[in-house]
Structures are given as structure tokens and as C-alpha cells.
Coordinates of C-alpha atoms and ligand atoms in Angstrom, one line a residue:
X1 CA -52.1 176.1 38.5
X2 CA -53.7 177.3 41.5
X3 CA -57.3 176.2 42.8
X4 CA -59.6 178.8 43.4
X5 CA -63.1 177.3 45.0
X6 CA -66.1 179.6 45.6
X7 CA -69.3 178.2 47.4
X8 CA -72.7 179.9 46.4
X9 CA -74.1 177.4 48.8
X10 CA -72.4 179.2 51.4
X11 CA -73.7 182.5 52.1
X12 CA -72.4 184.4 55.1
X13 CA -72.4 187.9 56.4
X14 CA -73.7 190.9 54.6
X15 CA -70.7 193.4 53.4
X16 CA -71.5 196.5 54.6
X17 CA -71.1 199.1 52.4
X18 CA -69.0 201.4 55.0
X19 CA -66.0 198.6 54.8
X20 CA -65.4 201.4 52.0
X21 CA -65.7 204.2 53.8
X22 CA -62.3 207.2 53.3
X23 CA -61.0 209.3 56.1
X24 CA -60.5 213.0 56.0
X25 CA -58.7 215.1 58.2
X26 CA -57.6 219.2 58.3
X27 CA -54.1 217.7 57.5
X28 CA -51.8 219.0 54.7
X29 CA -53.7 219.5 51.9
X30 CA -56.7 217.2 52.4
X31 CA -59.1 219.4 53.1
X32 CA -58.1 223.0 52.7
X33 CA -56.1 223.4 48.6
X34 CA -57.5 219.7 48.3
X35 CA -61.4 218.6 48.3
X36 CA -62.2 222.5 49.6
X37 CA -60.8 225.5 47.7
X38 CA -63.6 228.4 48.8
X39 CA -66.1 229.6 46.8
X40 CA -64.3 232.4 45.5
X41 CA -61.6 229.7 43.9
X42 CA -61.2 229.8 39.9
X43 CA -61.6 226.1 40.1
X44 CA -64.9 224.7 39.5
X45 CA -66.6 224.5 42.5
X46 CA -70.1 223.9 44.2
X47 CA -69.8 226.0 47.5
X48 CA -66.4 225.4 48.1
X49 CA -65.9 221.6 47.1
X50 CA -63.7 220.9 44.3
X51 CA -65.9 219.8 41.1
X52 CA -64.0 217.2 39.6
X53 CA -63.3 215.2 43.2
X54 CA -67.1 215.0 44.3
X55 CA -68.1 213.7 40.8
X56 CA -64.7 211.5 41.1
X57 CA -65.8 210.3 44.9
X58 CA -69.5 209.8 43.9
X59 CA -68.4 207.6 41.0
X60 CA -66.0 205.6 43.1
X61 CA -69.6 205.3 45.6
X62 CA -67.9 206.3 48.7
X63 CA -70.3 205.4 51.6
X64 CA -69.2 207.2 54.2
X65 CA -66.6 209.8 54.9
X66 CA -64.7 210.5 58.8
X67 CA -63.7 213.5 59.7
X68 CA -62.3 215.7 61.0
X69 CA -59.3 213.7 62.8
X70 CA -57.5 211.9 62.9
X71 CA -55.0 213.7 65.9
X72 CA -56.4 216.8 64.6
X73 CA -60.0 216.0 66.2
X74 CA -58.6 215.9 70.0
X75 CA -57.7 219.7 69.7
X76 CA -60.7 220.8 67.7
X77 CA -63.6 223.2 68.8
X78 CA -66.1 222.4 66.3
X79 CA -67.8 226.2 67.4
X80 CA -64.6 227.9 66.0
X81 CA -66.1 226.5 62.9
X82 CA -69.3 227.7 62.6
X83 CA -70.5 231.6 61.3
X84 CA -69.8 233.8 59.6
X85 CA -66.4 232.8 58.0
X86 CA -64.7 236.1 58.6
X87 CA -65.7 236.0 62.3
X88 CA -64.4 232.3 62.5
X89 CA -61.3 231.9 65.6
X90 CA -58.2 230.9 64.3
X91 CA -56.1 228.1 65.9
X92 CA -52.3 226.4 65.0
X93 CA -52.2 223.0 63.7
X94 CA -50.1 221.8 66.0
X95 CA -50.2 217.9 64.9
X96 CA -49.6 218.9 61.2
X97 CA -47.0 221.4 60.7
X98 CA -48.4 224.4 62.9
X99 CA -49.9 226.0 60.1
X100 CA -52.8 228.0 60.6
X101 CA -56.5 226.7 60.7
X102 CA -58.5 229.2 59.9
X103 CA -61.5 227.1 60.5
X104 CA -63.4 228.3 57.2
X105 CA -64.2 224.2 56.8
X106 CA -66.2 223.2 59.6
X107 CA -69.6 221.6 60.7
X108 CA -71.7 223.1 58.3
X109 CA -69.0 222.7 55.4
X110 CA -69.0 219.4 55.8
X111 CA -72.3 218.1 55.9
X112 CA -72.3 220.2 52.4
X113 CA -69.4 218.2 51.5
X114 CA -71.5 214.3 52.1
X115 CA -74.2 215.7 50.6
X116 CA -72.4 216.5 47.3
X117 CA -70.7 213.2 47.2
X118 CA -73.8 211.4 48.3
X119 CA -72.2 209.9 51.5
X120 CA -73.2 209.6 55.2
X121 CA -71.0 211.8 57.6
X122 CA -68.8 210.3 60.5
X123 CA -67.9 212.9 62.8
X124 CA -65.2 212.5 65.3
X125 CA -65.5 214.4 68.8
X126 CA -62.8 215.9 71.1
X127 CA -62.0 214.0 74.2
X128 CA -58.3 214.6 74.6
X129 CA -59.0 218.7 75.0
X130 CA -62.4 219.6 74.7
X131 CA -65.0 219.0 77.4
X132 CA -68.2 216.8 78.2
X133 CA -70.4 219.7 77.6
X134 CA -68.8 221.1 74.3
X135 CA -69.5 217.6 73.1
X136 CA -72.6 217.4 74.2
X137 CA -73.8 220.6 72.5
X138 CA -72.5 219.4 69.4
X139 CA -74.8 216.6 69.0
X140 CA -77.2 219.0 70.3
X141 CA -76.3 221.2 67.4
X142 CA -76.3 218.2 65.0
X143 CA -79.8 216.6 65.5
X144 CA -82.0 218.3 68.1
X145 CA -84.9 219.4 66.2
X146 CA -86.8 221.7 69.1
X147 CA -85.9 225.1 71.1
X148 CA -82.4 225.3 72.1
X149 CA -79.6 227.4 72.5
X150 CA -77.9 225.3 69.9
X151 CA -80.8 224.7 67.6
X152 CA -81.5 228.7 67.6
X153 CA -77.6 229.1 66.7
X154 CA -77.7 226.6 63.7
X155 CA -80.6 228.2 62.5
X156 CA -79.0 231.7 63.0
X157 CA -76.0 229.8 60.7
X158 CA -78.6 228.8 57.7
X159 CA -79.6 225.3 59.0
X160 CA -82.5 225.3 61.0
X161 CA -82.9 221.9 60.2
X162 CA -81.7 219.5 62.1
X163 CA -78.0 217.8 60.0
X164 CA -78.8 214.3 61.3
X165 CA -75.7 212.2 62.3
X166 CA -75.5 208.8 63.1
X167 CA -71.9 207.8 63.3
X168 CA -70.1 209.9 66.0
X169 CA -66.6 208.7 67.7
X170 CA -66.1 209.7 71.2
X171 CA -62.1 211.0 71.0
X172 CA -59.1 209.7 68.4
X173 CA -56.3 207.4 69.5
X174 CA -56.6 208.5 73.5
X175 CA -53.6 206.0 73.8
X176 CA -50.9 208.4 72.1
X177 CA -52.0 212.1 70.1
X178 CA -56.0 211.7 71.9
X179 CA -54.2 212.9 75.6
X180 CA -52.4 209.6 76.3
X181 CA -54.2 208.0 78.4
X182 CA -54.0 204.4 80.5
X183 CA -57.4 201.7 79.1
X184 CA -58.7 202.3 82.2
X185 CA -58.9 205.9 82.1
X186 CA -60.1 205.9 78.7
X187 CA -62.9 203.4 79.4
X188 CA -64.1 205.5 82.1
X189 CA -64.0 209.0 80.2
X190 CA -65.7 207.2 77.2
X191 CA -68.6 206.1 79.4
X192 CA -69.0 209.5 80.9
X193 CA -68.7 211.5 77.5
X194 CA -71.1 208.9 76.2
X195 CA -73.6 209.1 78.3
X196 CA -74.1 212.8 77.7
X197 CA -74.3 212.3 73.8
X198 CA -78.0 212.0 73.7
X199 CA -79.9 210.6 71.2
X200 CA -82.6 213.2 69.7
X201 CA -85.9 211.5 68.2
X202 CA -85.4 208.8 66.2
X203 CA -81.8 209.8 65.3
X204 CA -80.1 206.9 66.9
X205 CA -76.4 207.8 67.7
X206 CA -74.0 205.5 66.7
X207 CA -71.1 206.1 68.9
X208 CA -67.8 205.1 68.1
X209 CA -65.1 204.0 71.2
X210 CA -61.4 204.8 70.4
X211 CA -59.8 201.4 69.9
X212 CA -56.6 200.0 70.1
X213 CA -53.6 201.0 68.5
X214 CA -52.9 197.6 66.4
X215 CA -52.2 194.6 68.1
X216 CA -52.6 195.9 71.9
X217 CA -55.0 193.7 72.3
X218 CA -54.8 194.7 76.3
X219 CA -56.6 198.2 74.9
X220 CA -59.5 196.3 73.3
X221 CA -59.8 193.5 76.7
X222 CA -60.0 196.9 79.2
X223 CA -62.5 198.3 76.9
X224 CA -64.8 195.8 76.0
X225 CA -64.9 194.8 79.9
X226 CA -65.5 197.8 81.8
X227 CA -67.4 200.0 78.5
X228 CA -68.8 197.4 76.0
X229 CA -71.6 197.7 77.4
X230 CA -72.2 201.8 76.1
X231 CA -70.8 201.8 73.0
X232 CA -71.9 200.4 68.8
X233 CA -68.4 199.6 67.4
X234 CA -64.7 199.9 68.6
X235 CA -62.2 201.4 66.0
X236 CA -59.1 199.8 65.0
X237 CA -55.9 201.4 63.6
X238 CA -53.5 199.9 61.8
X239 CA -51.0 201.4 59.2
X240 CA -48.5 199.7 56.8
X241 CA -45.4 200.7 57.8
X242 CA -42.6 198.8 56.5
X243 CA -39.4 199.8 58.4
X244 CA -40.1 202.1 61.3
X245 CA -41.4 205.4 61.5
X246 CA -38.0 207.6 61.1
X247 CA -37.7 205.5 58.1
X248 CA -40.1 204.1 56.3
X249 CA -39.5 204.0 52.8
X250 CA -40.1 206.0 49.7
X251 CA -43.6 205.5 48.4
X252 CA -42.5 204.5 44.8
X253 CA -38.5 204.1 44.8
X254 CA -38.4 200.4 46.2
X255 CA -37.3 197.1 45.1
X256 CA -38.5 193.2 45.6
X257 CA -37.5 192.9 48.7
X258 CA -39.2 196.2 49.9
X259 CA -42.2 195.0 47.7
X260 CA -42.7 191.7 49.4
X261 CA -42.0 193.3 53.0
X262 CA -44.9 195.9 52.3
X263 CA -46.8 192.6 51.5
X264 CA -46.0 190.6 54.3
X265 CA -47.0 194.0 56.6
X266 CA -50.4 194.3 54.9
X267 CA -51.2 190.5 55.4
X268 CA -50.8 191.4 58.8
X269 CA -54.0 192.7 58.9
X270 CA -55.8 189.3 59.1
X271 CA -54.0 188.0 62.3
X272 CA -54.8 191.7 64.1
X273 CA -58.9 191.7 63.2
X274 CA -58.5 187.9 64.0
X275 CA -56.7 188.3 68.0
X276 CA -59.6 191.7 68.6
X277 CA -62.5 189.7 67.0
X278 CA -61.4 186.6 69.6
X279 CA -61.3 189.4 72.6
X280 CA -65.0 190.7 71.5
X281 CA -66.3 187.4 70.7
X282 CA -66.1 186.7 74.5
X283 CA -67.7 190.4 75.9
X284 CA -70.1 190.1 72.8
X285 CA -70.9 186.7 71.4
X286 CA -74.1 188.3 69.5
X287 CA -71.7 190.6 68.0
X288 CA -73.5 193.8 68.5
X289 CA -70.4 195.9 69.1
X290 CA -68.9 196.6 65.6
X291 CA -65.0 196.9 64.7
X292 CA -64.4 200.2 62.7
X293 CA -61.1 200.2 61.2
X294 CA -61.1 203.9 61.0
X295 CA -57.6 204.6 59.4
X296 CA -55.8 201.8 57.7
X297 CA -53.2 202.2 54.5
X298 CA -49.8 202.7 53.9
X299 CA -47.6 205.0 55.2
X300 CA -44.3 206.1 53.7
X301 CA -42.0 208.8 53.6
X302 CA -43.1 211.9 52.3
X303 CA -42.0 213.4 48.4
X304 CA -39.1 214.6 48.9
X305 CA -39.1 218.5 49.2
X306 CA -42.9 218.3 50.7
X307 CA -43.5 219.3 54.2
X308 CA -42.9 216.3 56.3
X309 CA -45.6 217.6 58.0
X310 CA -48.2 217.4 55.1
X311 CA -48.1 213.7 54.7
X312 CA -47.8 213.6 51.4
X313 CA -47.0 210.8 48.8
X314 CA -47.1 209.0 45.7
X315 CA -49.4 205.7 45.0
X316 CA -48.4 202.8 43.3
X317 CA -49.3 199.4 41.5
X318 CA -48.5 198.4 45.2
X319 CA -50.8 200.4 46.8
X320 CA -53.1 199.0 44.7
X321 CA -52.5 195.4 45.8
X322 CA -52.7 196.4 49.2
X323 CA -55.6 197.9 49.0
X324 CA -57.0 194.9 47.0
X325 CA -55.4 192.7 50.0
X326 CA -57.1 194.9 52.5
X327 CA -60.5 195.2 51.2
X328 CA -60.2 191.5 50.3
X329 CA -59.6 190.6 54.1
X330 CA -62.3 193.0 55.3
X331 CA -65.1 191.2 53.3
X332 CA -64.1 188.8 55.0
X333 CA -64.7 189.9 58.8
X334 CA -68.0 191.5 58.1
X335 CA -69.3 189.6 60.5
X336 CA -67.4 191.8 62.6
X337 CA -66.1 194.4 60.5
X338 CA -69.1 196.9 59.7
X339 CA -66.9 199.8 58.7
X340 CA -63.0 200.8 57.4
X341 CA -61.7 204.2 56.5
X342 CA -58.4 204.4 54.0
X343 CA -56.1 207.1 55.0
X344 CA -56.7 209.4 53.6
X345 CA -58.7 211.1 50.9
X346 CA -57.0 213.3 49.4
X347 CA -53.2 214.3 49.3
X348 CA -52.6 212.6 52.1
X349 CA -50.9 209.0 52.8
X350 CA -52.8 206.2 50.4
X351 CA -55.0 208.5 49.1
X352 CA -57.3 208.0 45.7
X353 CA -57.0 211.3 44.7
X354 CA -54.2 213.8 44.2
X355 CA -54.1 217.1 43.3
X356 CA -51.5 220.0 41.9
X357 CA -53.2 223.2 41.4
X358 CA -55.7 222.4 39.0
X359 CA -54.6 219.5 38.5
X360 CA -55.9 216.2 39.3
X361 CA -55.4 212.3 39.3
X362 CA -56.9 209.3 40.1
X363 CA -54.6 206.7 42.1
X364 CA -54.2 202.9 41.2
X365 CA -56.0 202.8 44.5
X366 CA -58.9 204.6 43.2
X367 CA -59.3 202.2 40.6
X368 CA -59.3 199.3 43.1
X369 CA -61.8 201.0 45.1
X370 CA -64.7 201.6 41.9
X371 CA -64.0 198.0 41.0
X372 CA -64.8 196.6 44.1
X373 CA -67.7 198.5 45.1
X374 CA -69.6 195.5 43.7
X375 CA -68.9 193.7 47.3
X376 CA -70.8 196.7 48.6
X377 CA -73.8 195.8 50.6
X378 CA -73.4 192.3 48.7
X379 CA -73.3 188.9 50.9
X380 CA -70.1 187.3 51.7
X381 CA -69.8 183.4 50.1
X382 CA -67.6 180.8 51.4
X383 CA -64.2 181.3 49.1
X384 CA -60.6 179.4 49.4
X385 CA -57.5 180.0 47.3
X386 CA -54.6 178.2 47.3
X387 CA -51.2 180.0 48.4
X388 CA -47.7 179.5 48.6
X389 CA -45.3 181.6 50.1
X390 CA -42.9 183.9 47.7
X391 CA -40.4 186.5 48.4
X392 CA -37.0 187.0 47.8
X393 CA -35.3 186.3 51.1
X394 CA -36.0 184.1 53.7
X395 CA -37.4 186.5 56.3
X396 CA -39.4 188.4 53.9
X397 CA -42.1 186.0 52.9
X398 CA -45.3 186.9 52.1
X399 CA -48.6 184.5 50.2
X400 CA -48.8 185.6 46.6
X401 CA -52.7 185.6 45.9
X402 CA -55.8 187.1 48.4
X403 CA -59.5 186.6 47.5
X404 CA -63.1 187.4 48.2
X405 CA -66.0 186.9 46.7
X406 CA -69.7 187.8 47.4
X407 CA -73.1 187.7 45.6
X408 CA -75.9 190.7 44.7
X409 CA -79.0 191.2 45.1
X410 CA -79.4 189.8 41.4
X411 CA -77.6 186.6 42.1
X412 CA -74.5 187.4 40.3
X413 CA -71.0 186.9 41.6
X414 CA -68.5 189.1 42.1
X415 CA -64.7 187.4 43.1
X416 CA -61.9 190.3 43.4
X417 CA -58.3 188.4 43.3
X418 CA -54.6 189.9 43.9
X419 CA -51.4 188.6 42.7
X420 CA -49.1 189.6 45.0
X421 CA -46.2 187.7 42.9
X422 CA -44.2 191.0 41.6
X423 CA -42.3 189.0 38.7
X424 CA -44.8 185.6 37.9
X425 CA -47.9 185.5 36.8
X426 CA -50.6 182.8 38.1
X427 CA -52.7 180.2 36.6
X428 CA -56.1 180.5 38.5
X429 CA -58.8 177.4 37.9
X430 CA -61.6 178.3 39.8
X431 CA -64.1 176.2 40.8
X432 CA -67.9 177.4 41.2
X433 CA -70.5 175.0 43.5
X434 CA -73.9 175.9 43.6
X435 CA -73.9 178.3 40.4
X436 CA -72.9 177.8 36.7
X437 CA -72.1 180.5 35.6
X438 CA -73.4 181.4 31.9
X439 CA -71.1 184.2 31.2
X440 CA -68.4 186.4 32.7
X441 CA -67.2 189.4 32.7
X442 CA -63.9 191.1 33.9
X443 CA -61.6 194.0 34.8
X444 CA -58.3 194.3 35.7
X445 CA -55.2 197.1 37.4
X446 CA -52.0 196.1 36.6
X447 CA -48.8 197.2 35.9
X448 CA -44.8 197.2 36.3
X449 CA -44.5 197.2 40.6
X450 CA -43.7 201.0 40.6
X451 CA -45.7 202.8 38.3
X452 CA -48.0 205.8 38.6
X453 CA -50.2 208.5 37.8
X454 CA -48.5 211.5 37.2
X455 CA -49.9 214.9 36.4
X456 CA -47.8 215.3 33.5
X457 CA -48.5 212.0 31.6
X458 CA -52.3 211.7 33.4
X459 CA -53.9 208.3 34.3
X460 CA -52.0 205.4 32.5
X461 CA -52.7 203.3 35.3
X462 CA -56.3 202.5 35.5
X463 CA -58.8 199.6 35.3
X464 CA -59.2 198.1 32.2
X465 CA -61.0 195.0 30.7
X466 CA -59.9 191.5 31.6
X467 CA -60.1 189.2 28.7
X468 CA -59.1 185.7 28.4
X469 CA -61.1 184.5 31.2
X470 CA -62.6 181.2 29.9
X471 CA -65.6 179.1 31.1
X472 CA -65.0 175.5 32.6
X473 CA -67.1 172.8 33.0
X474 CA -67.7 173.8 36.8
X475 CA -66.4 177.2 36.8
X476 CA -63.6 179.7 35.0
X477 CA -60.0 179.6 34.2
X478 CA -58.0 182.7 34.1
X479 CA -53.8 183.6 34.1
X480 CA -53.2 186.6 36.7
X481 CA -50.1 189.0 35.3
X482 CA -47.6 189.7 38.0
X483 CA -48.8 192.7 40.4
X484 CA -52.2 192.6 39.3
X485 CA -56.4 192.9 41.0
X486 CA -59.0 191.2 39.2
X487 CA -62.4 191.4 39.4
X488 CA -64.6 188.8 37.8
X489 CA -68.4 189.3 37.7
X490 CA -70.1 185.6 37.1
X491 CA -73.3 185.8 35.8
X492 CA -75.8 182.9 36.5
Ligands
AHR501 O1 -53.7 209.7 59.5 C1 -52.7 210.3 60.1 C2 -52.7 210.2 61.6 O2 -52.4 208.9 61.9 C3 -54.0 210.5 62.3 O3 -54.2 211.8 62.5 C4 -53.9 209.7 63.6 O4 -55.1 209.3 64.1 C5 -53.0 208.6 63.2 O5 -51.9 208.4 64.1

């Protein structure tokens, strides 16, 4: 039996809702043949936008959506993407296959795109290849609401609104694909594009420094010292990648050992937030720069006969614990943690949705997304469960439960568990302080290690109700399968 405690008493930081924020970027078939098929498409479609994924990504209450790289933002000229379509430049992809972009998605696209879902757009700039000016006249484009060149242009294009965006990140991974630069370099470059993204009216910009690449925990000491001072948040990346990157596994043909080792990767995750937050703690004690942990997931080999290029793969029953381990450990850095972005949306790396044609299906990482949207904008409590290591060697040793919990705005709890055991279930005896509950209710994904949603069989895997969780004296018992995310809502 393990001892789960969760302390109403002990209410910490707000989650923001963006911790569940997606990524999209012109890559494979995430955008263009994925949430964007053109108006003239036989699918269903609202403008362009795929019908069944916007009702699928509003239902899952995704807060906030990046784009539109990802590498591909660092070689992007966001006016190639605006006017008439058949007048639009064309460029090669060079990150992502050298395809052709034929820039028919772009600014105006997008915004059309959040609006459908319901989501706030995060827009990510060009420092790597485009210039201080073209940025500027972006964000000119974007919220300036008086006489401009830019304003007359976006008027000329059908908006003469102003779009109004708030989040906007100032280059992509300027350490490798963003122009490879040194800290120092960056820090200054991110100052000088900064200071030349104005802010328009009230529209405050939120503007987003490119952080370090995991744990170089140099990147985020350079930047908080000579540029903390200019910028709201910092991202973070930091992939699951179990081997190394000529060889990183097949997304669904794995055993135990490759189980536990994606595990122990994923766990990771705590000790990285932990060493940055320590760094920014000391530049920022009031914690007014954010982290953004703007592309985070797993990342395995592609299907086999895909284009290596296109990034795409299958999602498992472990995707869905590592994205229940993920989620669970950003709840619990929102003090520092404002905002994370899976990658990616859709057809690419841990994505919730996948398509084929027609053709759609919802990822067990989907389902662990709607379930925990409960923890969205909730407050954080004081939780503890207790672990022990499992694994099947000796090196590959990973804890076998991760937990959260928080409590809405009506006073009810919400406590999202993983068993990362892939053969034993676990005994759970939680213990509530500071709330009784009177009834609870629960849901569960769960499954055999490797299985999935196909396009031939649908969506077998997908959340269904938890029974069996019974009431205590001072809390609730429950019995985890093997390979399983739980969430329990405890009503008072
Ligand atoms: O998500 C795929 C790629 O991973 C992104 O383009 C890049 O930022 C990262 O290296």
C-alpha cells in the first residue's frame, strides 16, 4: 500500500491554464494536410481548418497554441504569408524535408485558426534570418490600431482590426537551428530585437527570450544576467529521447527495459525546471520572469516508410504516462512554470491528434490532456506520494507513481496519479487534511504498455470511468492497474 497525502490547508500557486498549451509548426503534416486543408478541401472545413480537429482541440480546452516554429520560425518571413494566396512567395523547407512552403497558412490564417479553437495565439519571431525591422513591422501589423503602412496593409488583407497578440518569442533555439549563436551574443540580440517590439495601447507584449537547450544551465545564467531585465518568461526545451538522436527508438515496438528508460528520461524533467528555477531564483527572487517550456514530449523514430523528415509517429499507453508525468511535474513549478507547449499538434512527434486522409484519431495523450484540464487555472495544494524505485535492470531505474493535485474555484479537488509500474498494479491510500470529502468521482487511461489508436480499429484507447474508488475515514482508497492515469475529482 502506498500513502498518498493531499493538504487542502496548503494552497500554493495558481496553475496557469497555458501549462497546457500545444505547439504547432509548418513541419510535416502539422499544419498543411493536417489542422489546414484549404477551403476548397472535400473535408469539412471552416475556412481552411479541419472540422473535426477544432471541435476535437476546443473540447480538449487548449489554451494557447505556438506557432509557427519551432526551426522553421528562424527562416520565416511572415509577409510571404499575407495576400492574396495566389500572389503569396514561395520558399523550401529547409529544416523539414525541403519541401515547398507555399505560404498559403500564415498570419491571418492563424489568428483564424485560435479563434476557431477558442485559444490565445503565441507567435514566434525570426531572429536567426530575418531582421530588427521585419520584426518590428510585424507587431506593428499585429496590434497597432492607428495610420500605418502596416495597419493600411492589414486592412488592405481583410483585417483592419488590429489581431491583438500578447505572447510573442523573440527567435527559436538561437543556440543550434535559431543561427547558433554564443549566450552572450544572443543576450545582446534579444535586448536589441526587444526593444524595438513596441507595445501598442494597452496590448501589453509578452515577449518570450529563447532559453536553454535542457540542462545548459550556462544559457539561462548569461541570460538572466545581462537580459532579465527586458524580457516576461524564458523558454525551456527539453525532449524525451531515450537513446540518442540517430537512434532513438520506435514509438510503439519497445519492451520493459525501453519502457522504464523512457520513464527514467521523462522524470528528468523535474531536476532540469529545478537547476533553471535555482538560476532565476537568484536574478528574480519575485519571480516575475516566467519559464515557458515551449516544446517538450517524446521523440522517437519516425514510422517506418514516412519521411524522416516529417516527424511522424505513433502514441502510446506510454505517451500517455509521460504526459501524465509531465503535466503532473509542471503543476507543480507553477510558481515558475506559467506556460508548456507539447510537441506537436498534429502529425507530428507526441501529438493528440492524427490524421490519414479523412481520417482521424485521438491519441492516449489526448485523453490525458481533457482529463487534466481540471488543474487548469485551479490552485496547486501541498501533495506527497510515496515511491520506490522499479525497473528491470539496475541502471534503468525509474519511481513508479507521479502526482498533483489542485482545488477549483468550487472547492473541489482534483488529484491526477500515474503508475509508471508497466506489470504491477498499486494500492493507493490517500489521505485528505483539511477536506472530507463527501463523494468522488473518477476516470481513468489505461491499457497493455504498447497499445494504440489506429485508423482501422478507431479509438480503443480512451478515458473511461474509474470505479472502485472507496471513501476512508480521512480520505479514499483506490488500486492503480499497471500503466495507468487517474484522475479523481473529490467533492467536499
Ligand atoms: O519540434 C521539432 C523541432 O525541435 C523544433 O523545430 C525545434 O525547435 C526543436 O529542435
Amino acid at each position: 500500500m502506498s500513502k498518498l497525502v493531499i493538504n487542502a490547508y496548503d494552497k500554493q500557486s495558481r496553475i496557469d491554464k497555458n501549462i497546457y498549451g500545444h505547439f504547432s509548426e509548418h513541419l510535416g503534416r502539422c499544419i498543411y494536410n493536417g489542422v489546414y486543408v484549404g477551403e476548397n478541401s472535400p473535408i469539412p472545413n471552416e475556412n481552411g481548418m479541419r472540422s473535426d480537429i477544432v471541435k476535437a482541440l476546443s473540447d480538449m480546452k487548449l489554451p494557447v497554441l505556438r506557432w509557427p516554429g519551432g526551426c522553421f520560425a528562424d527562416e520565416y518571413h511572415w509577409m510571404d504569408g499575407i495576400g492574396p494566396k495566389e500572389n503569396r512567395k514561395k520558399m523550401v523547407n529547409t529544416n523539414w524535408g525541403d519541401v515547398t512552403e507555399d505560404n498559403s497558412f500564415g498570419t491571418h490564417e492563424f489568428f483564424e485558426l485560435c479563434r476557431q479553437i477558442g485559444c490565445e495565439p503565441y507567435i514566434n519571431g525570426n531572429v536567426g534570418s530575418g531582421s530588427v525591422q521585419e520584426m518590428s513591422e510585424w507587431v506593428e501589423y499585429l496590434n497597432f490600431d492607428g495610420v500605418s503602412p502596416m495597419t493600411a496593409m492589414r486592412a488592405e488583407n481583410g483585417h483592419p482590426d488590429p489581431f491583438g497578440i500578447r505572447y510573442f518569442a523573440i527567435g527559436n533555439e538561437n543556440w543550434g537551428c535559431g543561427g547558433s549563436m554564443r549566450p552572450e551574443y544572443y543576450a545582446d540580440e534579444f535586448r536589441r530585437y526587444a526593444t524595438f517590439c513596441r507595445n501598442y495601447g494597452e496590448n501589453k507584449l509578452y515577449k518570450i527570450a529563447c532559453g536553454p537547450n535542457s540542462a545548459d544551465y550556462n544559457w539561462t545564467e548569461v541570460l538572466m544576467k545581462q537580459a532579465g531585465h527586458h524580457m516576461n518568461g524564458l523558454s525551456l526545451h527539453h525532449y524525451t529521447i531515450c537513446h540518442d538522436w540517430d537512434h532513438k527508438g520506435s514509438a510503439t515496438a519497445f519492451d520493459e527495459s525501453e519502457w522504464y528508460l523512457t520513464m527514467k528520461k521523462t522524470l528528468e524533467m523535474d531536476d532540469i525546471i529545478t537547476g533553471h528555477e535555482h538560476i532565476m531564483d537568484r536574478y528574480d527572487p519575485r519571480r516575475r520572469v516566467a519559464l515557458i517550456v515551449d516544446e517538450w514530449g517524446n521523440w522517437f523514430d519516425v514510422e517506418p516508410g514516412t519521411n524522416p523528415g516529417f516527424l511522424y509517429q505513433q502514441n502510446t499507453i506510454r505517451d500517455a504516462v509521460v504526459a501524465g508525468i509531465n503535466l503532473n511535474i509542471f503543476n507543480k513549478h507553477s510558481r515558475r512554470v506559467k506556460m508548456a507547449n507539447i510537441a506537436q499538434l498534429v502529425n507530428v512527434l507526441q501529438a493528440v491528434i492524427l490524421t490519414d486522409g479523412e481520417r482521424m484519431i485521438l491519441t492516449p495523450t489526448y485523453h490525458v490532456f481533457k482529463m487534466y484540464a481540471c488543474h487548469q487555472n485551479a490552485t496547486l495544494l501541498g501533495s506527497f506520494i510515496e515511491k520506490r524505485k522499479i525497473g528491470v535492470e539496475d541502471k534503468v531505474k525509474s519511481d513508479d507513481l507521479s502526482e498533483s493535485a489542485s482545488v477549483d474555484e468550487n472547492g473541489n479537488i482534483n488529484v491526477t496519479v500515474c503508475n509508471i509500474s508497466c506489470t504491477e498494479s498499486r494500492d493507493i491510500d490517500a489521505i485528505v487534511v483539511g477536506m472530507k470529502p463527501a463523494s468522488v468521482e473518477g476516470e481513468i487511461v489505461t491499457g497493455r504498455m504498447d497499445d494504440f489508436n489506429t485508423f482501422e480499429s478507431g479509438n480503443n484507447v480512451k478515458a473511461e470511468p474509474f470505479d472502485g474508488v472507496k471513501l476512508t475515514d480521512d480520505g479514499v482508497s483506490f488500486t492503480l492497474p499497471p500503466c495507468s492515469v487517474v484522475k479523481l475529482t473529490l467533492k467536499a
